[in-house]
Each structure stands twice: as C-alpha cells, then as structure tokens.
PDB file of C-alpha atoms in Angstrom:
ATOM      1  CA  UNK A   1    -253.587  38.876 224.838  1.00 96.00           C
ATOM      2  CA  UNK A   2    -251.579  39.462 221.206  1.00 97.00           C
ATOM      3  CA  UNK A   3    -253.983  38.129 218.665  1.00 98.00           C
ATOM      4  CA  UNK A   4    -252.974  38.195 214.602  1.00 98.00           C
ATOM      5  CA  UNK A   5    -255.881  37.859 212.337  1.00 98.00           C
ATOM      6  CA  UNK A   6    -254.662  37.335 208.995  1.00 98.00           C
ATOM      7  CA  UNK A   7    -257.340  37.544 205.917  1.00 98.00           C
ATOM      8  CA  UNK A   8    -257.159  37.865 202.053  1.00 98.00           C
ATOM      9  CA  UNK A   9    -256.484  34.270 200.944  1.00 97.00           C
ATOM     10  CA  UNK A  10    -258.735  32.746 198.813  1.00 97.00           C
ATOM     11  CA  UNK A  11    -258.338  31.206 194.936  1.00 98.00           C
ATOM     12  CA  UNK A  12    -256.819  33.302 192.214  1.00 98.00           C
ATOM     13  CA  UNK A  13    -255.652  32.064 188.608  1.00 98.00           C
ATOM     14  CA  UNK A  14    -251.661  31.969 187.826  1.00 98.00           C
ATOM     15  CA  UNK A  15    -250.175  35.193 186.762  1.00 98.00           C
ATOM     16  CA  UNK A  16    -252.824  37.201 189.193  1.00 98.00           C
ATOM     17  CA  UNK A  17    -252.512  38.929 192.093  1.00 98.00           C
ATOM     18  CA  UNK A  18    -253.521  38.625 196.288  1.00 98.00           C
ATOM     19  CA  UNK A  19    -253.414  41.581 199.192  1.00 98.00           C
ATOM     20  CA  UNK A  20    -252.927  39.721 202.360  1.00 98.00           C
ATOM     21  CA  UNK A  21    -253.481  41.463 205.789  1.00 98.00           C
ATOM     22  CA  UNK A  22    -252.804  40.898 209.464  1.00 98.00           C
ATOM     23  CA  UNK A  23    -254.508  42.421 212.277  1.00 98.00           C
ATOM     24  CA  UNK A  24    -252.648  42.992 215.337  1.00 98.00           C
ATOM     25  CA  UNK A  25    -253.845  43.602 218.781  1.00 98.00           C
ATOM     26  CA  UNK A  26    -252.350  42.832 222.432  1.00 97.00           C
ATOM     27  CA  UNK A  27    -249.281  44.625 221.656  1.00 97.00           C
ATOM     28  CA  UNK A  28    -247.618  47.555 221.122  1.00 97.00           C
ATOM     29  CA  UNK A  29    -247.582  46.735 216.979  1.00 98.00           C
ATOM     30  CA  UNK A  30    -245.247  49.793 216.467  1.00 97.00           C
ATOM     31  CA  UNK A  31    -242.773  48.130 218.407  1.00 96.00           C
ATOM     32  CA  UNK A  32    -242.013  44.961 216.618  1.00 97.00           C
ATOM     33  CA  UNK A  33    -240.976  43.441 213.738  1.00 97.00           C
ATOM     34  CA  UNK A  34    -242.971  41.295 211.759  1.00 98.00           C
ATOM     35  CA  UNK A  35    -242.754  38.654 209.282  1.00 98.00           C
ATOM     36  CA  UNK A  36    -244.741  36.731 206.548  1.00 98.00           C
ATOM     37  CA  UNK A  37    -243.997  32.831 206.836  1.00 98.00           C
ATOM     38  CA  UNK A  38    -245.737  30.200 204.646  1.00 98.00           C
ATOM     39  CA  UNK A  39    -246.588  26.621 204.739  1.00 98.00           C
ATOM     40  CA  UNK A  40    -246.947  24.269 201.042  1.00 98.00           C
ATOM     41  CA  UNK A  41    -249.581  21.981 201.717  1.00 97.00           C
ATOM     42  CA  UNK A  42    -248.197  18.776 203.494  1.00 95.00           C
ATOM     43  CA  UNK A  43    -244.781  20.490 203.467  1.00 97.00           C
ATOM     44  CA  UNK A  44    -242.316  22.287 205.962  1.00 97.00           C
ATOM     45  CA  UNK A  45    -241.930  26.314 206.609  1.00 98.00           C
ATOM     46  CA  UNK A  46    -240.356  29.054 205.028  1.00 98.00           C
ATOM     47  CA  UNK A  47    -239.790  32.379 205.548  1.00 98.00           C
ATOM     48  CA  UNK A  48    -241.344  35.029 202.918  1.00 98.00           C
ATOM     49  CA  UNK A  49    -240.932  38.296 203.835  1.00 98.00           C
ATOM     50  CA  UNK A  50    -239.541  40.742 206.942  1.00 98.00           C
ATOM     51  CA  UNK A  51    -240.010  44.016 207.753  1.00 98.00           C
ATOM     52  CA  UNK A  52    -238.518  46.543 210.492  1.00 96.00           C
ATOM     53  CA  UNK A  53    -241.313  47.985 213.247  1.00 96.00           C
ATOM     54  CA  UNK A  54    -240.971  51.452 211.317  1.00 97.00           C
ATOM     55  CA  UNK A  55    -241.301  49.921 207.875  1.00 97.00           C
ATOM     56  CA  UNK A  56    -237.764  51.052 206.765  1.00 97.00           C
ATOM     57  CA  UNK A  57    -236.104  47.894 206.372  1.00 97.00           C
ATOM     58  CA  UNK A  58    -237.321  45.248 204.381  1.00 98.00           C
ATOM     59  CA  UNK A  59    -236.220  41.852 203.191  1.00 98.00           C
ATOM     60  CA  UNK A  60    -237.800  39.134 201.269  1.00 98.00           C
ATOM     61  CA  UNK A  61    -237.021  35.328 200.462  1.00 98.00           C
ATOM     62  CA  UNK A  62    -235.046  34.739 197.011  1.00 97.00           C
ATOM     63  CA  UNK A  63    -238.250  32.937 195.643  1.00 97.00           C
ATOM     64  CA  UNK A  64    -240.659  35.821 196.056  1.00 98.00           C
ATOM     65  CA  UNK A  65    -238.769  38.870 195.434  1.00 98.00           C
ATOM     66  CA  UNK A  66    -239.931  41.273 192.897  1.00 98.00           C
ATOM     67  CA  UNK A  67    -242.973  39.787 192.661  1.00 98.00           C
ATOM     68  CA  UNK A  68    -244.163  40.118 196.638  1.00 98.00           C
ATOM     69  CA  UNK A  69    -244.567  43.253 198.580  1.00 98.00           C
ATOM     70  CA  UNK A  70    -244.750  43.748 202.524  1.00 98.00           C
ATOM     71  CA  UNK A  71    -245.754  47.297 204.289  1.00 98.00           C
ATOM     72  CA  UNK A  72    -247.702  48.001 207.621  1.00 98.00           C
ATOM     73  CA  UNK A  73    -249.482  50.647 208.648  1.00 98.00           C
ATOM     74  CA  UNK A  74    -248.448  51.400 212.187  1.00 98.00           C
ATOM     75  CA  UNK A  75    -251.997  53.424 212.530  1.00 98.00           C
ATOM     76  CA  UNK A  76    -253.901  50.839 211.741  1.00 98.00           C
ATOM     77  CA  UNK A  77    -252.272  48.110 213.364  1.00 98.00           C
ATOM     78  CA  UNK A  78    -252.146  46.421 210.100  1.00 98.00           C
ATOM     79  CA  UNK A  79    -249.219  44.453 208.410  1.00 98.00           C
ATOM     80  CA  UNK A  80    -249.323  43.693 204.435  1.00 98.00           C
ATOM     81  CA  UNK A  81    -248.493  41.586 201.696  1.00 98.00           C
ATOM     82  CA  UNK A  82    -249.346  42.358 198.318  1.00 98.00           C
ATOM     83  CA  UNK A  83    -248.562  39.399 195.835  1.00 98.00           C
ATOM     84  CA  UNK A  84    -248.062  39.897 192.114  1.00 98.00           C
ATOM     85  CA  UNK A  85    -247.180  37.271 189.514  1.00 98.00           C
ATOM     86  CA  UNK A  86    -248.744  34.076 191.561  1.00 98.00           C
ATOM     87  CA  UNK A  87    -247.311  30.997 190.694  1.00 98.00           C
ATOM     88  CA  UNK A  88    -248.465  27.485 191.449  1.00 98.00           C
ATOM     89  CA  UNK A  89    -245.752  26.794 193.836  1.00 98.00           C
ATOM     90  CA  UNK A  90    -246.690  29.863 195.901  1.00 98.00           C
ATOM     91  CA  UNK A  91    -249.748  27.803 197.277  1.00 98.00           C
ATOM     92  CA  UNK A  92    -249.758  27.821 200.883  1.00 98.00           C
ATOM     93  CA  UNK A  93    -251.097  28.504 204.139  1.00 98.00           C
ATOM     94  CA  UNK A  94    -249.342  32.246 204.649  1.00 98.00           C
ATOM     95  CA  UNK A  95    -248.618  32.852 208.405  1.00 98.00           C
ATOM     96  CA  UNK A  96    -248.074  36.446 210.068  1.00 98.00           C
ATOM     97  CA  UNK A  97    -245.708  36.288 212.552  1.00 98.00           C
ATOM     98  CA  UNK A  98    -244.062  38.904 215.243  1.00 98.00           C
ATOM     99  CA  UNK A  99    -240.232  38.597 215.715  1.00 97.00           C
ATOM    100  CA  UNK A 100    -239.346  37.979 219.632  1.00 94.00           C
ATOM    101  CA  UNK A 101    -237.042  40.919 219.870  1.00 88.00           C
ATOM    102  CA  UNK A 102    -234.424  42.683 217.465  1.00 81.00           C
ATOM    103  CA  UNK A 103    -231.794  40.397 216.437  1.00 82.00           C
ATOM    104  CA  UNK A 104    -233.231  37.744 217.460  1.00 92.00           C
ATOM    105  CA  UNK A 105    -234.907  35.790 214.338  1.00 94.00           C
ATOM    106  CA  UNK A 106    -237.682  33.807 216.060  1.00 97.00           C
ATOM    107  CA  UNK A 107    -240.802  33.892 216.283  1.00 98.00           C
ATOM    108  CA  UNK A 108    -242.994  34.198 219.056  1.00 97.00           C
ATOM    109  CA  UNK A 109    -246.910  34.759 218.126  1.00 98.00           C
ATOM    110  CA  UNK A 110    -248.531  33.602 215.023  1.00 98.00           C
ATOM    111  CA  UNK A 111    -251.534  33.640 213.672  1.00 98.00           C
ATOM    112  CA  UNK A 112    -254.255  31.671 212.280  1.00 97.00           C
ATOM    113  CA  UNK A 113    -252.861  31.602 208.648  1.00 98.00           C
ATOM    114  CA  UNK A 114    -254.744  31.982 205.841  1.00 98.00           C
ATOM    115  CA  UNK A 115    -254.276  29.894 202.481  1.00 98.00           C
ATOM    116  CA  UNK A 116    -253.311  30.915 198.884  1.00 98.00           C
ATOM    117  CA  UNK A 117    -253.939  28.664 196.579  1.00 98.00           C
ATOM    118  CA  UNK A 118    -253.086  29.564 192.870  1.00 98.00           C
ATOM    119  CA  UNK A 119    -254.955  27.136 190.338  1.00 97.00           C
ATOM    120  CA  UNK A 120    -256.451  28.067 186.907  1.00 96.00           C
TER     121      UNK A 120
ATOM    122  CA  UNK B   1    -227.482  29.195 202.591  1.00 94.00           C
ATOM    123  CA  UNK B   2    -227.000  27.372 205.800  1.00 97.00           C
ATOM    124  CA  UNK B   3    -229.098  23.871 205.874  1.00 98.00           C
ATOM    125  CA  UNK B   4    -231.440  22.921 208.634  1.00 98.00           C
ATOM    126  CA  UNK B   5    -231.046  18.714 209.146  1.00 98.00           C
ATOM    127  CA  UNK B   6    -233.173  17.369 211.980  1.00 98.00           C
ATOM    128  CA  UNK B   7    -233.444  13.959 212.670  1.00 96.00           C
ATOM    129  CA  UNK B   8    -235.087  11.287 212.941  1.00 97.00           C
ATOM    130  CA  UNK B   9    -237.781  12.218 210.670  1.00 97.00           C
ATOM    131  CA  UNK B  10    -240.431  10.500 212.503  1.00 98.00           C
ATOM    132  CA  UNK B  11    -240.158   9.345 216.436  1.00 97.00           C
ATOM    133  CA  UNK B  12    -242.339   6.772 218.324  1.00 96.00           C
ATOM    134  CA  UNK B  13    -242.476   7.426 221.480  1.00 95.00           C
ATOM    135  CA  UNK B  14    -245.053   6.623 224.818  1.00 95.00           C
ATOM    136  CA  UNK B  15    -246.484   8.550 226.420  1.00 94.00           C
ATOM    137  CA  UNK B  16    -244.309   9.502 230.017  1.00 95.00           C
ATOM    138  CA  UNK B  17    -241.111   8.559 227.934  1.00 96.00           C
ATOM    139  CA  UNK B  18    -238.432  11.040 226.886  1.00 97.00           C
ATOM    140  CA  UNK B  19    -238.182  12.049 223.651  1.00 97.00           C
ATOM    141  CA  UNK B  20    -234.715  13.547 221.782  1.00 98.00           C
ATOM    142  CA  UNK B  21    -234.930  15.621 218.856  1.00 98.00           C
ATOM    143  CA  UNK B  22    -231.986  16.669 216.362  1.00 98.00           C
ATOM    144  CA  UNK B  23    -231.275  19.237 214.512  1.00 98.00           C
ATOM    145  CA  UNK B  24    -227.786  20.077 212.476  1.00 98.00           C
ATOM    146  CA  UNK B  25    -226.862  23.085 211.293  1.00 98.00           C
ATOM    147  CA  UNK B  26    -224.746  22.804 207.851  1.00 98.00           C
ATOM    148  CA  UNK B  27    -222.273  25.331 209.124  1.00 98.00           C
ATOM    149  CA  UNK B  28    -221.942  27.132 212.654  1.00 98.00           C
ATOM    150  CA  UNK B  29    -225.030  29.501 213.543  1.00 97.00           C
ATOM    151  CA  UNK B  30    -223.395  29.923 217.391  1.00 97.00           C
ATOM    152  CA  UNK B  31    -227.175  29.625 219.596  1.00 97.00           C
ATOM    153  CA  UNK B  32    -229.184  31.324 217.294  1.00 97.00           C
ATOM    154  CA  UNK B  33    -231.181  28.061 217.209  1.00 98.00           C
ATOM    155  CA  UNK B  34    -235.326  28.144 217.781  1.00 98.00           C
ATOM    156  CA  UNK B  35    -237.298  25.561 217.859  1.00 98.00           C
ATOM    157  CA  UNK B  36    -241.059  25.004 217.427  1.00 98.00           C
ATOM    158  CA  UNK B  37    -244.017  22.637 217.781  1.00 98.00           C
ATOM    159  CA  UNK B  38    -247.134  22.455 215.412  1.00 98.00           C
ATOM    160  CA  UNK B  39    -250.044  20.436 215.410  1.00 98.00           C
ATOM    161  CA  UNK B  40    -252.429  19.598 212.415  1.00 96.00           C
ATOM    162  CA  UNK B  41    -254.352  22.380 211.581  1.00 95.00           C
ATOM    163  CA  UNK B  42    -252.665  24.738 213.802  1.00 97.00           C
ATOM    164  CA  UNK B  43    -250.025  27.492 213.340  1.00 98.00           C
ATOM    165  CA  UNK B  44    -246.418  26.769 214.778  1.00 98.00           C
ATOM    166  CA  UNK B  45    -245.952  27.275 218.574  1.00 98.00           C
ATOM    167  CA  UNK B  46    -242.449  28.826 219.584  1.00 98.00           C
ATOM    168  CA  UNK B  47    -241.124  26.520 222.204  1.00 98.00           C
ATOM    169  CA  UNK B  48    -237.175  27.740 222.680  1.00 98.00           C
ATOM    170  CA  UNK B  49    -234.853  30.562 221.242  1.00 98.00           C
ATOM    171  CA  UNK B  50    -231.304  31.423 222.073  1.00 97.00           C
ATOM    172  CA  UNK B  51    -230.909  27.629 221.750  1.00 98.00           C
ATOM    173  CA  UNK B  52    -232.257  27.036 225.041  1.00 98.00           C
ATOM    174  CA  UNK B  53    -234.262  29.733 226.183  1.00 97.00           C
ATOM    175  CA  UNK B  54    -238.012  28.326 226.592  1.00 97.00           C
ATOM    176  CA  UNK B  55    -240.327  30.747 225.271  1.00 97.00           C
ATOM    177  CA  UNK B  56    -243.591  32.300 227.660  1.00 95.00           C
ATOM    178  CA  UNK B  57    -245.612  29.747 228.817  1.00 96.00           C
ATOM    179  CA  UNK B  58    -243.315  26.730 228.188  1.00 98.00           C
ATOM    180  CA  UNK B  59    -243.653  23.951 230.183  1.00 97.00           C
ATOM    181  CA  UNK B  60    -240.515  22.831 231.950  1.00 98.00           C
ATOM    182  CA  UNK B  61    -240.391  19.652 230.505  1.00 97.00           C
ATOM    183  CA  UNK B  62    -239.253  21.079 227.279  1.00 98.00           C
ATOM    184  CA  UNK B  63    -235.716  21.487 226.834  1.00 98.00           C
ATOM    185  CA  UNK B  64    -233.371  22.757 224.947  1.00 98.00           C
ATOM    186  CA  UNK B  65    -229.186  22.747 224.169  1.00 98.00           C
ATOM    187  CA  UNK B  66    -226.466  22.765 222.174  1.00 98.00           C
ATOM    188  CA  UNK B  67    -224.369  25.375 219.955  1.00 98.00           C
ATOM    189  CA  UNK B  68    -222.220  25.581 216.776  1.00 97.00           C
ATOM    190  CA  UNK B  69    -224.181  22.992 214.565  1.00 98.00           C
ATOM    191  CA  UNK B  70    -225.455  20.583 216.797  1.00 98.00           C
ATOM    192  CA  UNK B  71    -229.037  21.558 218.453  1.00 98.00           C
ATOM    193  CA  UNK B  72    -231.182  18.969 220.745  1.00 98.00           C
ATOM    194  CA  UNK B  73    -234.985  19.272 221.757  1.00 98.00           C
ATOM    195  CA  UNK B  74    -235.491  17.108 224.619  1.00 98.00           C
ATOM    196  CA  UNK B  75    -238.803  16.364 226.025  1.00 97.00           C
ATOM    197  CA  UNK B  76    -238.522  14.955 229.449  1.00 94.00           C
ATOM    198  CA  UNK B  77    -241.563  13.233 230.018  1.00 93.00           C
ATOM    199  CA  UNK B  78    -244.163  12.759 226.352  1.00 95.00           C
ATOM    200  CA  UNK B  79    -247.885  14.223 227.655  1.00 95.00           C
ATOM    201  CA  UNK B  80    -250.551  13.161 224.949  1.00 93.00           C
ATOM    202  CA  UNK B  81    -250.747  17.083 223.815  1.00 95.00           C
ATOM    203  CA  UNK B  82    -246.475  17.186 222.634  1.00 96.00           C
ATOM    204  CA  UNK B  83    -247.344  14.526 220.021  1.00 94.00           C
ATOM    205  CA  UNK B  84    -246.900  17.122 216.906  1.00 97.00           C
ATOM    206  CA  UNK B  85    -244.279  17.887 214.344  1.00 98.00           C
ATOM    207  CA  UNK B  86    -241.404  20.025 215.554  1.00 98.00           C
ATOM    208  CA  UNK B  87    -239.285  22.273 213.594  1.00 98.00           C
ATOM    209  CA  UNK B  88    -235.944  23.862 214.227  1.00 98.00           C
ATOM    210  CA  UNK B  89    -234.970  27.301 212.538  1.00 98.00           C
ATOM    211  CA  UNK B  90    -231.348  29.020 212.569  1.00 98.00           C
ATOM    212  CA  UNK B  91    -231.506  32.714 212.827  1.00 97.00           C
ATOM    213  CA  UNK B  92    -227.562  33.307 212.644  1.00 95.00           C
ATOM    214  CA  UNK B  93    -227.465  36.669 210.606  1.00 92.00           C
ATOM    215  CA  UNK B  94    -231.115  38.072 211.255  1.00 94.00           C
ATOM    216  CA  UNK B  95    -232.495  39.742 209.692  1.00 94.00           C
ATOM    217  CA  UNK B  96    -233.088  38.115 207.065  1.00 95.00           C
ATOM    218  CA  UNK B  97    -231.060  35.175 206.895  1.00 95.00           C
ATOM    219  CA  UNK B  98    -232.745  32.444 208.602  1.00 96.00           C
ATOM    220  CA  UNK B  99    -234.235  28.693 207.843  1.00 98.00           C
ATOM    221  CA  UNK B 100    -236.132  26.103 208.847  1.00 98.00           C
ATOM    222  CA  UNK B 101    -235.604  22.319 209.288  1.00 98.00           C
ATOM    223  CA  UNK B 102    -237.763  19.811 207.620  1.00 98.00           C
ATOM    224  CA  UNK B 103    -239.093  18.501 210.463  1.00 98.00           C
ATOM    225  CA  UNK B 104    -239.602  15.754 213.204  1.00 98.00           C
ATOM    226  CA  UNK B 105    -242.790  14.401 213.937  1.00 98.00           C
ATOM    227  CA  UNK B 106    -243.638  13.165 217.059  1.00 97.00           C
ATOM    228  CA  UNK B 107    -245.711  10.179 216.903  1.00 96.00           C
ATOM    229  CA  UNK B 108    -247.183   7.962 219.902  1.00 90.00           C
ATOM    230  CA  UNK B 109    -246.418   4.348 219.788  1.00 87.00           C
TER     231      UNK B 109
END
C-alpha cells in the first residue's frame, strides 16, 4: 500500500523558518517524482514545489522561490522542504504528493498534510 | 499562466441524480486535464488524468471528457460518499507548469 507521512508543521513567527518531511513507503520512492502542494485555509490548491526521482531537476511556484527548498533522500525514502523567510500568506495545510508517471502532471497519492501556520 | 475556470461553483444535487462538472481552460492544454475530489478534512483524491482516464480504484460512475479548453466531470449516478469539492488541474507543459481550478462543491439537496 503507498503511504506518505508528512511531519514538521507546527507554529513559527514571520521571517522564521520550517523543515517539512514526507515518508514514503509502498513504492519504489526512487522511481517517482514528487511534489509539495498546499492548501490556504478555506481556500483552493496550489502547487509549491517539484522535483525529478533523482533529485536533478527541480522547480518551484513563482510565490515561493528563493525562499523554499525541496531535496529527497532516495536512501531514506524521504522527500524535503526546507522553508526560509515564512510569510503569513504561506499558511497552509502542505501536501506531499507522487506524480502518476513522467510527463504526466497529476497526482496520484497524497498524504495526510500537515499545516504551517505563520503567526507572531 | 493558463487559468483554471470550473463551474458552477456550488451544485445541488440528490442523491442517484447525475451530476456535471465544468472546467475551462483559459487557453488550449490538449487532455492534459486531471481532476480530483476532496472531502473536509481529507487530502485530494485523484479521480481522472489524460482528461478521461479514471485513476486506480475509480468507480465507473465517474467520468470524464473533453479537450482543448473545455473539460467535463460527470457523475452518473450521486452516492452519499461523492458529495465533496472537486478540483480540476491542467498539466499542459509538466513539469512545472500546471494549475488548479477553484473548485466545485458538490452539495446534496
């Protein structure tokens, strides 16, 4: 059964910082590409962050980059995100999420989310 | 950036009725079209990709079509567990251009 287990959320002050992980299992993690996807509360979803199954391609939304960071760890069955700079607006429920196959952008397992919330 | 529009924003709908869902695409993203289903609380469910492929473990009853910039969801027959909020996403030139509609929700009436 794939399973994502993401953990790190929690309360942090504008201006700090949050590491984010997912745990992966069921799958051959090495294989796939995974995502970061995040959910305002009340709102609708957007994408955050992409990265290739070998780690050497990486893309992130307009409204995060330079301040967010993905990586993996293919060992460890582990994808990251490390966020910098937190703003108010980048309060949310943040989502892991495995792409269904190369070049095609959906997404097919997600897990549990965990929330940001960035309030001083 | 292409724009997701889906439409209406809220449906009422019976149970054992058939519900239609819209989604426009601002400009042509072919049938790189997915849609999803979420339910309070819960993370999003992938229902159909390719525009009309249903995803593992899709009932039949969920259906998708459409190409270019005009997507439907169709839900043949409402069971009490599809009332939820469904979102459509374009994945035209992935990775990493992709987006998500704002949403239908599904509402029993």
């Amino acid at each position: 059964e794939v399973q994502l287990v993401e953990s790190g959320g929690g309360l942090v002050q504008p201006g700090g910082s949050l590491r984010l992980s997912c745990a992966a299992s069921g799958f051959t993690f090495s294989s796939y590409e995974m995502n970061w996807v995040r959910q305002a509360p009340g709102k609708g979803l957007e994408w955050v962050s992409y990265i290739s199954s070998s780690g050497s391609t990486i893309y992130y939304a307009d409204s995060v980059k330079g301040r967010f960071t993905i990586s993996r760890d293919n060992a460890k069955n582990s994808l990251y995100l490390q966020m910098n700079s937190l703003r108010a607006e980048d309060t949310a429920v943040y989502y892991c999420a495995r792409t269904v196959a190369a070049a095609v952008g959906a997404f097919d397992y997600w897990g549990q989310g965990t929330l940001v919330t960035v309030s001083s | 950036e292409i724009v997701m529009t889906q439409s209406p924003a809220t449906l009422s709908v019976s149970p054992g009725e058939r519900a239609t869902l819209s989604c426009r695409a601002s400009q042509s993203v072919s049938s790189n079209l997915a849609w999803y289903q979420q339910k309070p609380g819960q993370a999003p469910r992938l229902l159909i990709y390719g525009a009309s492929t249903r995803a593992t473990g899709i009932p039949a009853r969920f259906s998708g079509s459409g190409s270019g910039t005009e997507f439907t969801l169709t839900i043949s027959s409402l069971q009490s567990e599809d009332f939820a909020v469904y979102y459509c996403q374009q994945y035209n030139n992935w990775p990493p251009e992709n987006t998500f509609g704002g949403g239908t929700k599904v509402e029993i009436k």
